[in-house]
Amino acid sequence: MIDEVLLKDLGLNGERSQLAVKWFKNMTTQEPTKINLHISGHDKNKKYELKNVHAVDGLDLPMQTLNQDYLQVINPQSRFPVEAYTNAVPRILIGLDHKYLVVPSSTWETSNRGPNVAVTRLGWDVSGTFHKHQHTSAPKPCLFAATDTDEVHKMVSEYFELENLGVKPTPPAPSDDDIRAQSILNETTVELLGRYQTGLIWKRDNVNLPSSYKMALNRLKTVERKMERDKQFAQEYKGMINDYISKGYARRVEREEDTAVGSGKIWYLPHFAVTNPNKPGKIRLVFDAAAKVGNVSLNSELLKGPQHYRPLLSVLFHFREVAVAVTGDIKEMFHQIYVQPQDRRSQRFLWRDGDRQREADVYEMQVMTFGAACSPSAAHHVITLNAMRHQQVDPRAVKAITDYHYVDDYVDSFVTEDEAISVSARVRDIHKSGGFELRRF
């Protein structure tokens, strides 16, 4: 780099080019002139070409002094033709791409701790410490410079220069709702025989839900009419309900339980099926926690909970960051987490296996449901809690769970295939210890 004033004094002109200059605790971005020029040592005839020299407005290198006392240590017998100078300001800085100009061809040591003298293509070089007159308060400059002519890089650099004006974002203070939700999760989440149990995140302690039986029955009749019209749909729907019962996700409620203490929290969830056009022949059962009686629904009485899981974009940006990509998902994640018994009565539903001639049976979901407002937050809390038990033993696998999961989806990337296989296997084992199954690699 060369001081722009010197460039003007020499009457030289060049092209405009991007240069990012970063000093310690300070950064500036400029568009200086880039030029090629020739340089020679003092009293030397041979000239050397310097390519891609950037002119900087105010190079501001520290002043240099080489006094007579220093020279006496270096040159007691006048062996070296080195002249003294005072407060000389360097106006050109030679980088490593022209290092050959300043590489010593010969060197001399004046003492064990004194300065060294070397001869280079540009003349004599004196370096080292002169202890007799050492100035410890002299500034010690540090410089990093990088060039890039790519226009996209320039635009990104300018964007971040504007976005980082010395202001660092402060993490948002948790709301009262998030504080309450986190407290409920902390108090109700327990491990039970290799799985976890937690509570629904209620907005208030004393909840008195209106009767939702009639609303849920009417919605059941709608599903049953569709089952009568579509036998394939009926078979898949019945299979889904029976699968829930056989796996223990749902259980039948006896009539005497309707009078149990806490009946004010009884809520009947309508259910329906959704299909994915990319997965023909497969349905997903959804419990409609947003269905209302009057102005009240189950979701209207629940908090969403703190959104501590990573934003989708940040997860995707890491995905395919390096060579080997890994994807997977947690099988039926919500259904692997039990809901505490006193909250299960708020997850009841009606079913009679398509037989419209008899009264509907009452079932309740014993696990978290797809559709409840608090399910994503509660599931993330449980998965993170389980992962952090392994933090000291396997931090990379834990990081994969806490940073590279989006709800039940896992997307990660690794430098090598062996690393991808190893870490993914450990992630699978950590999930398994909490009752979760990671699949579809």
CSV table of C-alpha atoms in Angstrom, one decimal:
chain,number,residue,atom,x,y,z
A,1,MET,CA,0.0,0.0,0.0
A,2,ILE,CA,1.1,3.6,-0.6
A,3,ASP,CA,-0.1,6.8,0.9
A,4,GLU,CA,-2.4,8.6,-1.6
A,5,VAL,CA,-0.6,11.9,-1.0
A,6,LEU,CA,2.7,10.3,-2.1
A,7,LEU,CA,1.0,9.0,-5.2
A,8,LYS,CA,-0.2,12.4,-6.1
A,9,ASP,CA,3.2,13.9,-5.4
A,10,LEU,CA,4.7,11.4,-7.9
A,11,GLY,CA,2.0,12.3,-10.4
A,12,LEU,CA,0.8,8.7,-10.8
A,13,ASN,CA,-2.7,7.6,-11.7
A,14,GLY,CA,-4.4,4.2,-11.5
A,15,GLU,CA,-7.8,2.4,-11.5
A,16,ARG,CA,-10.3,2.3,-8.7
A,17,SER,CA,-10.4,-1.0,-6.8
A,18,GLN,CA,-12.0,-2.4,-3.6
A,19,LEU,CA,-9.9,-2.8,-0.5
A,20,ALA,CA,-11.0,-3.7,3.0
A,21,VAL,CA,-8.6,-2.5,5.7
A,22,LYS,CA,-9.0,-3.7,9.3
A,23,TRP,CA,-7.0,-2.3,12.2
A,24,PHE,CA,-7.3,-3.5,15.8
A,25,LYS,CA,-10.8,-2.7,17.1
A,26,ASN,CA,-11.6,-0.6,14.0
A,27,MET,CA,-12.7,-1.3,10.4
A,28,THR,CA,-12.9,0.9,7.4
A,29,THR,CA,-13.9,0.1,3.9
A,30,GLN,CA,-12.5,2.3,1.1
A,31,GLU,CA,-12.2,2.3,-2.7
A,32,PRO,CA,-8.6,3.4,-3.3
A,33,THR,CA,-6.6,3.6,-6.5
A,34,LYS,CA,-4.7,0.5,-7.6
A,35,ILE,CA,-1.6,1.0,-9.6
A,36,ASN,CA,1.6,-0.8,-10.7
A,37,LEU,CA,4.9,1.1,-10.1
A,38,HIS,CA,8.7,0.6,-9.8
A,39,ILE,CA,10.8,1.0,-6.8
A,40,SER,CA,14.6,1.1,-6.1
A,41,GLY,CA,16.8,1.3,-3.0
A,42,HIS,CA,18.6,4.5,-2.0
A,43,ASP,CA,21.5,5.2,-4.3
A,44,LYS,CA,20.7,2.0,-6.3
A,45,ASN,CA,20.1,1.9,-10.0
A,46,LYS,CA,18.2,-1.4,-10.3
A,47,LYS,CA,14.4,-1.0,-10.2
A,48,TYR,CA,11.8,-3.6,-9.1
A,49,GLU,CA,8.2,-3.7,-10.1
A,50,LEU,CA,5.4,-3.5,-7.5
A,51,LYS,CA,2.1,-4.8,-8.7
A,52,ASN,CA,-1.4,-4.1,-7.4
A,53,VAL,CA,-0.3,-1.3,-5.1
A,54,HIS,CA,-3.3,0.3,-3.4
A,55,ALA,CA,-3.3,4.0,-2.5
A,56,VAL,CA,-4.8,4.6,0.9
A,57,ASP,CA,-6.0,8.0,2.1
A,58,GLY,CA,-4.0,8.5,5.3
A,59,LEU,CA,-1.8,5.4,5.6
A,60,ASP,CA,-0.9,6.7,9.1
A,61,LEU,CA,2.0,4.4,9.8
A,62,PRO,CA,3.9,5.2,13.0
A,63,MET,CA,7.0,7.4,12.9
A,64,GLN,CA,10.4,5.8,13.0
A,65,THR,CA,13.7,7.1,14.5
A,66,LEU,CA,17.2,5.7,14.2
A,67,ASN,CA,19.4,7.9,16.4
A,68,GLN,CA,23.2,8.1,16.8
A,69,ASP,CA,23.3,6.0,20.0
A,70,TYR,CA,21.6,3.2,18.2
A,71,LEU,CA,24.1,3.4,15.3
A,72,GLN,CA,27.0,3.3,17.7
A,73,VAL,CA,25.8,-0.1,19.0
A,74,ILE,CA,25.2,-1.3,15.4
A,75,ASN,CA,28.3,0.2,13.8
A,76,PRO,CA,31.1,0.8,16.3
A,77,GLN,CA,33.7,0.5,13.5
A,78,SER,CA,31.6,2.1,10.8
A,79,ARG,CA,31.2,-1.3,9.1
A,80,PHE,CA,27.6,-0.6,7.9
A,81,PRO,CA,26.7,2.4,5.7
A,82,VAL,CA,23.5,3.2,7.8
A,83,GLU,CA,22.5,6.8,8.3
A,84,ALA,CA,20.5,8.2,11.2
A,85,TYR,CA,17.0,9.7,10.8
A,86,THR,CA,14.4,11.2,13.2
A,87,ASN,CA,10.6,10.9,13.1
A,88,ALA,CA,10.5,9.5,9.6
A,89,VAL,CA,7.0,8.6,8.4
A,90,PRO,CA,6.8,5.5,6.2
A,91,ARG,CA,4.7,6.2,3.2
A,92,ILE,CA,4.7,2.8,1.5
A,93,LEU,CA,4.0,-0.6,3.0
A,94,ILE,CA,5.4,-3.7,1.1
A,95,GLY,CA,3.3,-6.8,1.5
A,96,LEU,CA,4.1,-10.5,1.4
A,97,ASP,CA,3.4,-10.7,-2.3
A,98,HIS,CA,6.6,-8.7,-2.8
A,99,LYS,CA,8.5,-10.3,0.1
A,100,TYR,CA,11.5,-11.1,-2.1
A,101,LEU,CA,12.4,-7.4,-2.0
A,102,VAL,CA,13.0,-7.4,1.7
A,103,VAL,CA,14.3,-10.9,2.3
A,104,PRO,CA,17.9,-10.6,3.7
A,105,SER,CA,20.8,-11.8,1.6
A,106,SER,CA,23.2,-11.4,4.6
A,107,THR,CA,22.6,-10.6,8.3
A,108,TRP,CA,24.7,-9.6,11.3
A,109,GLU,CA,24.0,-9.8,15.0
A,110,THR,CA,25.4,-6.8,17.0
A,111,SER,CA,24.8,-8.6,20.4
A,112,ASN,CA,22.8,-11.3,22.0
A,113,ARG,CA,19.9,-9.0,22.7
A,114,GLY,CA,20.6,-6.1,20.4
A,115,PRO,CA,19.5,-5.2,17.0
A,116,ASN,CA,20.2,-7.1,13.8
A,117,VAL,CA,21.4,-5.7,10.5
A,118,ALA,CA,20.6,-7.2,7.1
A,119,VAL,CA,21.1,-6.3,3.5
A,120,THR,CA,18.2,-6.6,1.1
A,121,ARG,CA,17.5,-5.8,-2.6
A,122,LEU,CA,16.3,-2.4,-1.5
A,123,GLY,CA,19.2,-1.6,0.9
A,124,TRP,CA,20.1,-2.0,4.5
A,125,ASP,CA,17.5,-3.1,7.2
A,126,VAL,CA,17.9,-2.6,10.9
A,127,SER,CA,15.5,-4.5,13.2
A,128,GLY,CA,15.3,-5.6,16.8
A,129,THR,CA,15.4,-3.9,20.2
A,130,PHE,CA,17.9,-1.3,21.5
A,131,HIS,CA,17.5,-1.7,25.3
A,132,LYS,CA,19.4,1.3,26.3
A,133,HIS,CA,16.8,3.7,24.9
A,134,GLN,CA,13.8,1.4,24.6
A,135,HIS,CA,10.5,3.3,24.6
A,136,THR,CA,7.9,0.9,25.9
A,137,SER,CA,5.0,3.3,25.3
A,138,ALA,CA,5.5,3.4,21.5
A,139,PRO,CA,2.4,2.3,19.6
A,140,LYS,CA,2.4,-1.2,18.2
A,141,PRO,CA,0.4,-1.3,15.0
A,142,CYS,CA,-1.5,-4.3,13.7
A,143,LEU,CA,-3.0,-4.4,10.2
A,144,PHE,CA,-5.0,-6.9,8.2
A,145,ALA,CA,-5.8,-6.1,4.5
A,146,ALA,CA,-7.7,-8.1,2.0
A,147,THR,CA,-8.5,-7.4,-1.6
A,148,ASP,CA,-11.4,-8.8,-3.7
A,149,THR,CA,-12.7,-7.5,-6.9
A,150,ASP,CA,-15.9,-9.6,-6.9
A,151,GLU,CA,-18.9,-7.3,-7.0
A,152,VAL,CA,-21.1,-9.6,-4.9
A,153,HIS,CA,-18.5,-9.7,-2.2
A,154,LYS,CA,-18.3,-5.9,-2.3
A,155,MET,CA,-22.1,-5.6,-1.9
A,156,VAL,CA,-22.2,-8.0,1.1
A,157,SER,CA,-19.2,-6.2,2.8
A,158,GLU,CA,-20.9,-2.8,2.4
A,159,TYR,CA,-24.2,-4.2,3.7
A,160,PHE,CA,-22.6,-5.6,6.9
A,161,GLU,CA,-20.6,-2.3,7.3
A,162,LEU,CA,-24.0,-0.5,7.6
A,163,GLU,CA,-25.6,-3.2,9.8
A,164,ASN,CA,-22.7,-3.2,12.3
A,165,LEU,CA,-22.3,0.4,13.5
A,166,GLY,CA,-21.1,-0.6,16.9
A,167,VAL,CA,-24.5,-1.7,18.1
A,168,LYS,CA,-24.9,-5.3,19.2
A,169,PRO,CA,-28.4,-6.7,19.5
A,170,THR,CA,-29.6,-7.4,23.0
A,171,PRO,CA,-31.4,-10.7,23.5
A,172,PRO,CA,-35.1,-9.9,24.0
A,173,ALA,CA,-36.4,-10.0,27.5
A,174,PRO,CA,-38.8,-12.9,28.1
A,175,SER,CA,-42.4,-12.0,28.3
A,176,ASP,CA,-44.5,-12.8,31.3
A,177,ASP,CA,-46.2,-15.6,29.3
A,178,ASP,CA,-42.9,-17.1,28.4
A,179,ILE,CA,-41.7,-17.0,32.0
A,180,ARG,CA,-44.9,-18.7,33.1
A,181,ALA,CA,-44.6,-21.3,30.3
A,182,GLN,CA,-41.0,-22.1,31.1
A,183,SER,CA,-41.8,-22.5,34.8
A,184,ILE,CA,-44.6,-25.0,34.0
A,185,LEU,CA,-42.2,-26.9,31.7
A,186,ASN,CA,-39.5,-27.0,34.4
A,187,GLU,CA,-41.9,-28.1,37.1
A,188,THR,CA,-43.9,-30.7,35.2
A,189,THR,CA,-41.3,-32.4,33.0
A,190,VAL,CA,-40.0,-35.6,34.5
A,191,GLU,CA,-38.4,-38.8,33.1
A,192,LEU,CA,-40.5,-42.0,33.4
A,193,LEU,CA,-39.0,-45.4,32.4
A,194,GLY,CA,-36.9,-44.0,29.5
A,195,ARG,CA,-39.5,-41.5,28.3
A,196,TYR,CA,-40.5,-38.1,29.4
A,197,GLN,CA,-43.8,-36.6,30.7
A,198,THR,CA,-44.7,-33.0,30.8
A,199,GLY,CA,-47.8,-30.8,31.3
A,200,LEU,CA,-49.9,-28.6,29.0
A,201,ILE,CA,-49.0,-25.0,29.3
A,202,TRP,CA,-52.1,-23.3,30.6
A,203,LYS,CA,-52.5,-19.5,30.5
A,204,ARG,CA,-53.9,-19.6,34.1
A,205,ASP,CA,-54.2,-22.0,37.0
A,206,ASN,CA,-57.9,-22.1,37.4
A,207,VAL,CA,-59.4,-23.2,34.0
A,208,ASN,CA,-63.1,-23.8,33.5
A,209,LEU,CA,-63.7,-25.0,30.0
A,210,PRO,CA,-67.3,-25.1,28.6
A,211,SER,CA,-68.8,-28.4,27.5
A,212,SER,CA,-67.5,-29.4,24.1
A,213,TYR,CA,-69.1,-32.8,23.8
A,214,LYS,CA,-71.8,-31.8,21.3
A,215,MET,CA,-69.3,-29.9,19.1
A,216,ALA,CA,-67.0,-32.9,19.0
A,217,LEU,CA,-69.9,-35.3,18.3
A,218,ASN,CA,-71.0,-33.2,15.3
A,219,ARG,CA,-67.5,-33.2,13.9
A,220,LEU,CA,-67.3,-37.0,14.4
A,221,LYS,CA,-70.5,-37.3,12.3
A,222,THR,CA,-68.9,-35.3,9.5
A,223,VAL,CA,-65.9,-37.7,9.5
A,224,GLU,CA,-68.2,-40.7,9.5
A,225,ARG,CA,-70.2,-39.5,6.5
A,226,LYS,CA,-66.9,-39.2,4.6
A,227,MET,CA,-66.0,-42.7,5.7
A,228,GLU,CA,-69.3,-44.0,4.3
A,229,ARG,CA,-68.6,-42.4,0.9
A,230,ASP,CA,-64.9,-43.5,0.8
A,231,LYS,CA,-64.2,-47.0,1.9
A,232,GLN,CA,-60.4,-46.7,1.4
A,233,PHE,CA,-60.5,-43.5,3.6
A,234,ALA,CA,-62.5,-45.4,6.2
A,235,GLN,CA,-60.0,-48.2,6.3
A,236,GLU,CA,-57.1,-45.9,6.7
A,237,TYR,CA,-58.8,-43.8,9.4
A,238,LYS,CA,-59.9,-46.8,11.5
A,239,GLY,CA,-56.3,-48.2,11.2
A,240,MET,CA,-54.9,-44.9,12.5
A,241,ILE,CA,-57.2,-44.8,15.5
A,242,ASN,CA,-56.5,-48.5,16.3
A,243,ASP,CA,-52.8,-47.9,15.9
A,244,TYR,CA,-53.0,-45.1,18.5
A,245,ILE,CA,-54.8,-47.4,20.9
A,246,SER,CA,-52.5,-50.3,20.4
A,247,LYS,CA,-49.4,-48.1,20.9
A,248,GLY,CA,-50.8,-46.6,24.1
A,249,TYR,CA,-51.1,-43.1,22.7
A,250,ALA,CA,-54.8,-43.2,23.4
A,251,ARG,CA,-56.9,-45.1,26.0
A,252,ARG,CA,-60.6,-45.6,26.5
A,253,VAL,CA,-62.2,-43.6,29.4
A,254,GLU,CA,-64.7,-45.3,31.6
A,255,ARG,CA,-67.9,-43.5,32.3
A,256,GLU,CA,-67.3,-43.1,36.1
A,257,GLU,CA,-64.2,-41.0,35.3
A,258,ASP,CA,-66.4,-38.2,33.9
A,259,THR,CA,-67.2,-37.2,37.5
A,260,ALA,CA,-63.5,-37.1,38.6
A,261,VAL,CA,-62.0,-34.1,40.3
A,262,GLY,CA,-61.0,-31.4,37.9
A,263,SER,CA,-63.9,-31.9,35.5
A,264,GLY,CA,-63.6,-28.2,34.6
A,265,LYS,CA,-60.7,-29.1,32.4
A,266,ILE,CA,-62.5,-31.7,30.4
A,267,TRP,CA,-62.4,-30.9,26.7
A,268,TYR,CA,-63.3,-33.0,23.7
A,269,LEU,CA,-61.1,-32.6,20.7
A,270,PRO,CA,-62.6,-33.0,17.2
A,271,HIS,CA,-60.3,-34.9,14.9
A,272,PHE,CA,-59.8,-35.1,11.2
A,273,ALA,CA,-57.4,-36.5,8.6
A,274,VAL,CA,-54.9,-34.6,6.4
A,275,THR,CA,-53.2,-36.1,3.4
A,276,ASN,CA,-49.9,-35.3,1.6
A,277,PRO,CA,-50.0,-35.5,-2.2
A,278,ASN,CA,-46.4,-36.6,-2.1
A,279,LYS,CA,-47.4,-39.6,0.1
A,280,PRO,CA,-50.5,-41.1,-1.5
A,281,GLY,CA,-52.4,-43.6,0.6
A,282,LYS,CA,-51.1,-42.2,3.9
A,283,ILE,CA,-53.1,-40.0,6.2
A,284,ARG,CA,-52.2,-38.0,9.4
A,285,LEU,CA,-54.6,-37.7,12.2
A,286,VAL,CA,-55.0,-34.1,13.5
A,287,PHE,CA,-56.7,-33.1,16.7
A,288,ASP,CA,-58.4,-29.7,16.2
A,289,ALA,CA,-57.4,-27.8,19.3
A,290,ALA,CA,-58.5,-24.6,17.6
A,291,ALA,CA,-62.2,-25.7,17.4
A,292,LYS,CA,-64.3,-23.4,19.5
A,293,VAL,CA,-67.4,-23.5,21.7
A,294,GLY,CA,-68.5,-19.9,21.8
A,295,ASN,CA,-65.2,-18.0,21.9
A,296,VAL,CA,-63.3,-20.7,23.7
A,297,SER,CA,-61.0,-23.4,22.3
A,298,LEU,CA,-58.3,-25.5,23.9
A,299,ASN,CA,-55.7,-23.5,22.2
A,300,SER,CA,-57.2,-20.2,23.4
A,301,GLU,CA,-56.5,-21.4,26.9
A,302,LEU,CA,-52.9,-22.6,26.2
A,303,LEU,CA,-49.7,-20.7,25.8
A,304,LYS,CA,-47.5,-21.3,22.9
A,305,GLY,CA,-44.5,-21.4,25.1
A,306,PRO,CA,-41.0,-19.9,24.5
A,307,GLN,CA,-39.8,-20.3,20.9
A,308,HIS,CA,-36.3,-21.5,21.8
A,309,TYR,CA,-35.8,-23.7,18.7
A,310,ARG,CA,-33.6,-22.5,16.0
A,311,PRO,CA,-35.1,-20.4,13.2
A,312,LEU,CA,-35.6,-22.4,10.0
A,313,LEU,CA,-33.3,-20.2,7.9
A,314,SER,CA,-30.4,-20.6,10.3
A,315,VAL,CA,-30.8,-24.3,10.2
A,316,LEU,CA,-31.0,-24.3,6.4
A,317,PHE,CA,-28.0,-22.0,6.0
A,318,HIS,CA,-25.8,-24.6,7.8
A,319,PHE,CA,-27.2,-27.4,5.8
A,320,ARG,CA,-24.8,-28.3,2.9
A,321,GLU,CA,-22.3,-25.8,4.3
A,322,VAL,CA,-19.6,-28.5,3.8
A,323,ALA,CA,-19.3,-31.6,1.6
A,324,VAL,CA,-21.4,-34.3,3.3
A,325,ALA,CA,-25.1,-33.6,4.1
A,326,VAL,CA,-27.2,-35.6,6.6
A,327,THR,CA,-31.0,-35.4,7.0
A,328,GLY,CA,-33.4,-37.3,9.3
A,329,ASP,CA,-36.5,-36.9,11.3
A,330,ILE,CA,-37.9,-38.0,14.7
A,331,LYS,CA,-40.6,-40.5,14.3
A,332,GLU,CA,-43.9,-39.4,15.8
A,333,MET,CA,-42.1,-36.9,18.0
A,334,PHE,CA,-45.1,-35.5,19.8
A,335,HIS,CA,-46.5,-38.9,20.6
A,336,GLN,CA,-43.3,-40.0,22.3
A,337,ILE,CA,-43.9,-37.5,25.2
A,338,TYR,CA,-46.5,-38.3,27.8
A,339,VAL,CA,-48.9,-35.6,29.1
A,340,GLN,CA,-49.3,-35.5,32.9
A,341,PRO,CA,-52.5,-37.4,34.0
A,342,GLN,CA,-54.4,-34.3,35.2
A,343,ASP,CA,-54.1,-32.7,31.8
A,344,ARG,CA,-55.1,-35.7,29.7
A,345,ARG,CA,-58.8,-35.1,30.3
A,346,SER,CA,-58.4,-32.0,28.2
A,347,GLN,CA,-57.4,-34.2,25.3
A,348,ARG,CA,-60.4,-36.4,25.0
A,349,PHE,CA,-62.0,-37.4,21.8
A,350,LEU,CA,-65.0,-39.5,20.6
A,351,TRP,CA,-64.9,-42.6,18.5
A,352,ARG,CA,-67.2,-45.6,17.6
A,353,ASP,CA,-65.3,-47.2,14.8
A,354,GLY,CA,-67.7,-45.9,12.2
A,355,ASP,CA,-70.8,-47.5,13.8
A,356,ARG,CA,-73.3,-44.6,13.8
A,357,GLN,CA,-76.0,-46.7,15.5
A,358,ARG,CA,-74.4,-46.7,18.9
A,359,GLU,CA,-73.2,-44.1,21.3
A,360,ALA,CA,-69.7,-42.9,20.9
A,361,ASP,CA,-67.0,-44.1,23.2
A,362,VAL,CA,-64.7,-41.6,25.0
A,363,TYR,CA,-61.0,-41.8,24.6
A,364,GLU,CA,-58.2,-39.5,25.8
A,365,MET,CA,-54.8,-38.9,24.4
A,366,GLN,CA,-52.1,-39.8,26.9
A,367,VAL,CA,-49.4,-38.1,24.8
A,368,MET,CA,-48.9,-34.7,23.2
A,369,THR,CA,-51.0,-34.1,20.1
A,370,PHE,CA,-50.3,-32.6,16.7
A,371,GLY,CA,-52.4,-29.4,16.8
A,372,ALA,CA,-52.1,-28.2,20.4
A,373,ALA,CA,-50.5,-24.7,20.5
A,374,CYS,CA,-47.9,-25.7,23.1
A,375,SER,CA,-46.7,-29.0,21.6
A,376,PRO,CA,-43.7,-27.6,19.6
A,377,SER,CA,-42.3,-25.7,22.5
A,378,ALA,CA,-42.9,-28.5,25.0
A,379,ALA,CA,-41.3,-31.1,22.6
A,380,HIS,CA,-38.3,-28.9,22.0
A,381,HIS,CA,-37.9,-28.4,25.8
A,382,VAL,CA,-37.9,-32.2,26.4
A,383,ILE,CA,-35.5,-33.0,23.5
A,384,THR,CA,-33.1,-30.3,24.7
A,385,LEU,CA,-33.3,-31.5,28.3
A,386,ASN,CA,-32.5,-35.0,27.2
A,387,ALA,CA,-29.7,-33.9,25.0
A,388,MET,CA,-28.0,-31.8,27.6
A,389,ARG,CA,-27.5,-34.8,29.8
A,390,HIS,CA,-24.8,-35.8,27.3
A,391,GLN,CA,-23.1,-32.4,27.0
A,392,GLN,CA,-19.9,-33.4,28.7
A,393,VAL,CA,-19.6,-36.7,26.9
A,394,ASP,CA,-20.5,-35.8,23.3
A,395,PRO,CA,-20.7,-32.0,22.7
A,396,ARG,CA,-20.8,-32.3,18.9
A,397,ALA,CA,-23.8,-34.6,18.9
A,398,VAL,CA,-25.6,-32.4,21.4
A,399,LYS,CA,-24.9,-29.4,19.2
A,400,ALA,CA,-26.4,-31.3,16.3
A,401,ILE,CA,-29.6,-31.6,18.4
A,402,THR,CA,-29.8,-28.1,19.8
A,403,ASP,CA,-28.6,-26.2,16.7
A,404,TYR,CA,-29.3,-28.3,13.7
A,405,HIS,CA,-32.8,-29.6,14.4
A,406,TYR,CA,-36.0,-27.7,13.3
A,407,VAL,CA,-38.7,-29.2,15.5
A,408,ASP,CA,-38.6,-32.9,14.4
A,409,ASP,CA,-36.3,-32.5,11.4
A,410,TYR,CA,-32.5,-32.9,11.5
A,411,VAL,CA,-30.3,-31.4,8.8
A,412,ASP,CA,-26.6,-31.2,9.3
A,413,SER,CA,-23.4,-31.2,7.2
A,414,PHE,CA,-19.9,-32.6,7.8
A,415,VAL,CA,-16.4,-32.4,6.2
A,416,THR,CA,-16.1,-36.1,5.8
A,417,GLU,CA,-18.4,-39.1,5.4
A,418,ASP,CA,-16.9,-40.9,8.4
A,419,GLU,CA,-17.6,-37.9,10.6
A,420,ALA,CA,-21.2,-37.7,9.3
A,421,ILE,CA,-21.8,-41.4,10.1
A,422,SER,CA,-20.2,-41.2,13.5
A,423,VAL,CA,-22.0,-38.0,14.7
A,424,SER,CA,-25.4,-39.1,13.3
A,425,ALA,CA,-25.1,-42.4,15.1
A,426,ARG,CA,-24.4,-40.7,18.3
A,427,VAL,CA,-27.4,-38.3,17.7
A,428,ARG,CA,-29.6,-41.3,17.2
A,429,ASP,CA,-28.4,-42.9,20.5
A,430,ILE,CA,-29.0,-39.7,22.4
A,431,HIS,CA,-32.6,-39.4,21.1
A,432,LYS,CA,-33.1,-43.1,21.8
A,433,SER,CA,-32.2,-42.6,25.5
A,434,GLY,CA,-35.2,-40.2,25.7
A,435,GLY,CA,-37.6,-42.5,23.9
A,436,PHE,CA,-37.3,-40.9,20.4
A,437,GLU,CA,-36.4,-42.6,17.2
A,438,LEU,CA,-34.4,-40.8,14.6
A,439,ARG,CA,-34.9,-42.2,11.1
A,440,ARG,CA,-34.7,-41.7,7.4
A,441,PHE,CA,-31.0,-41.0,7.0
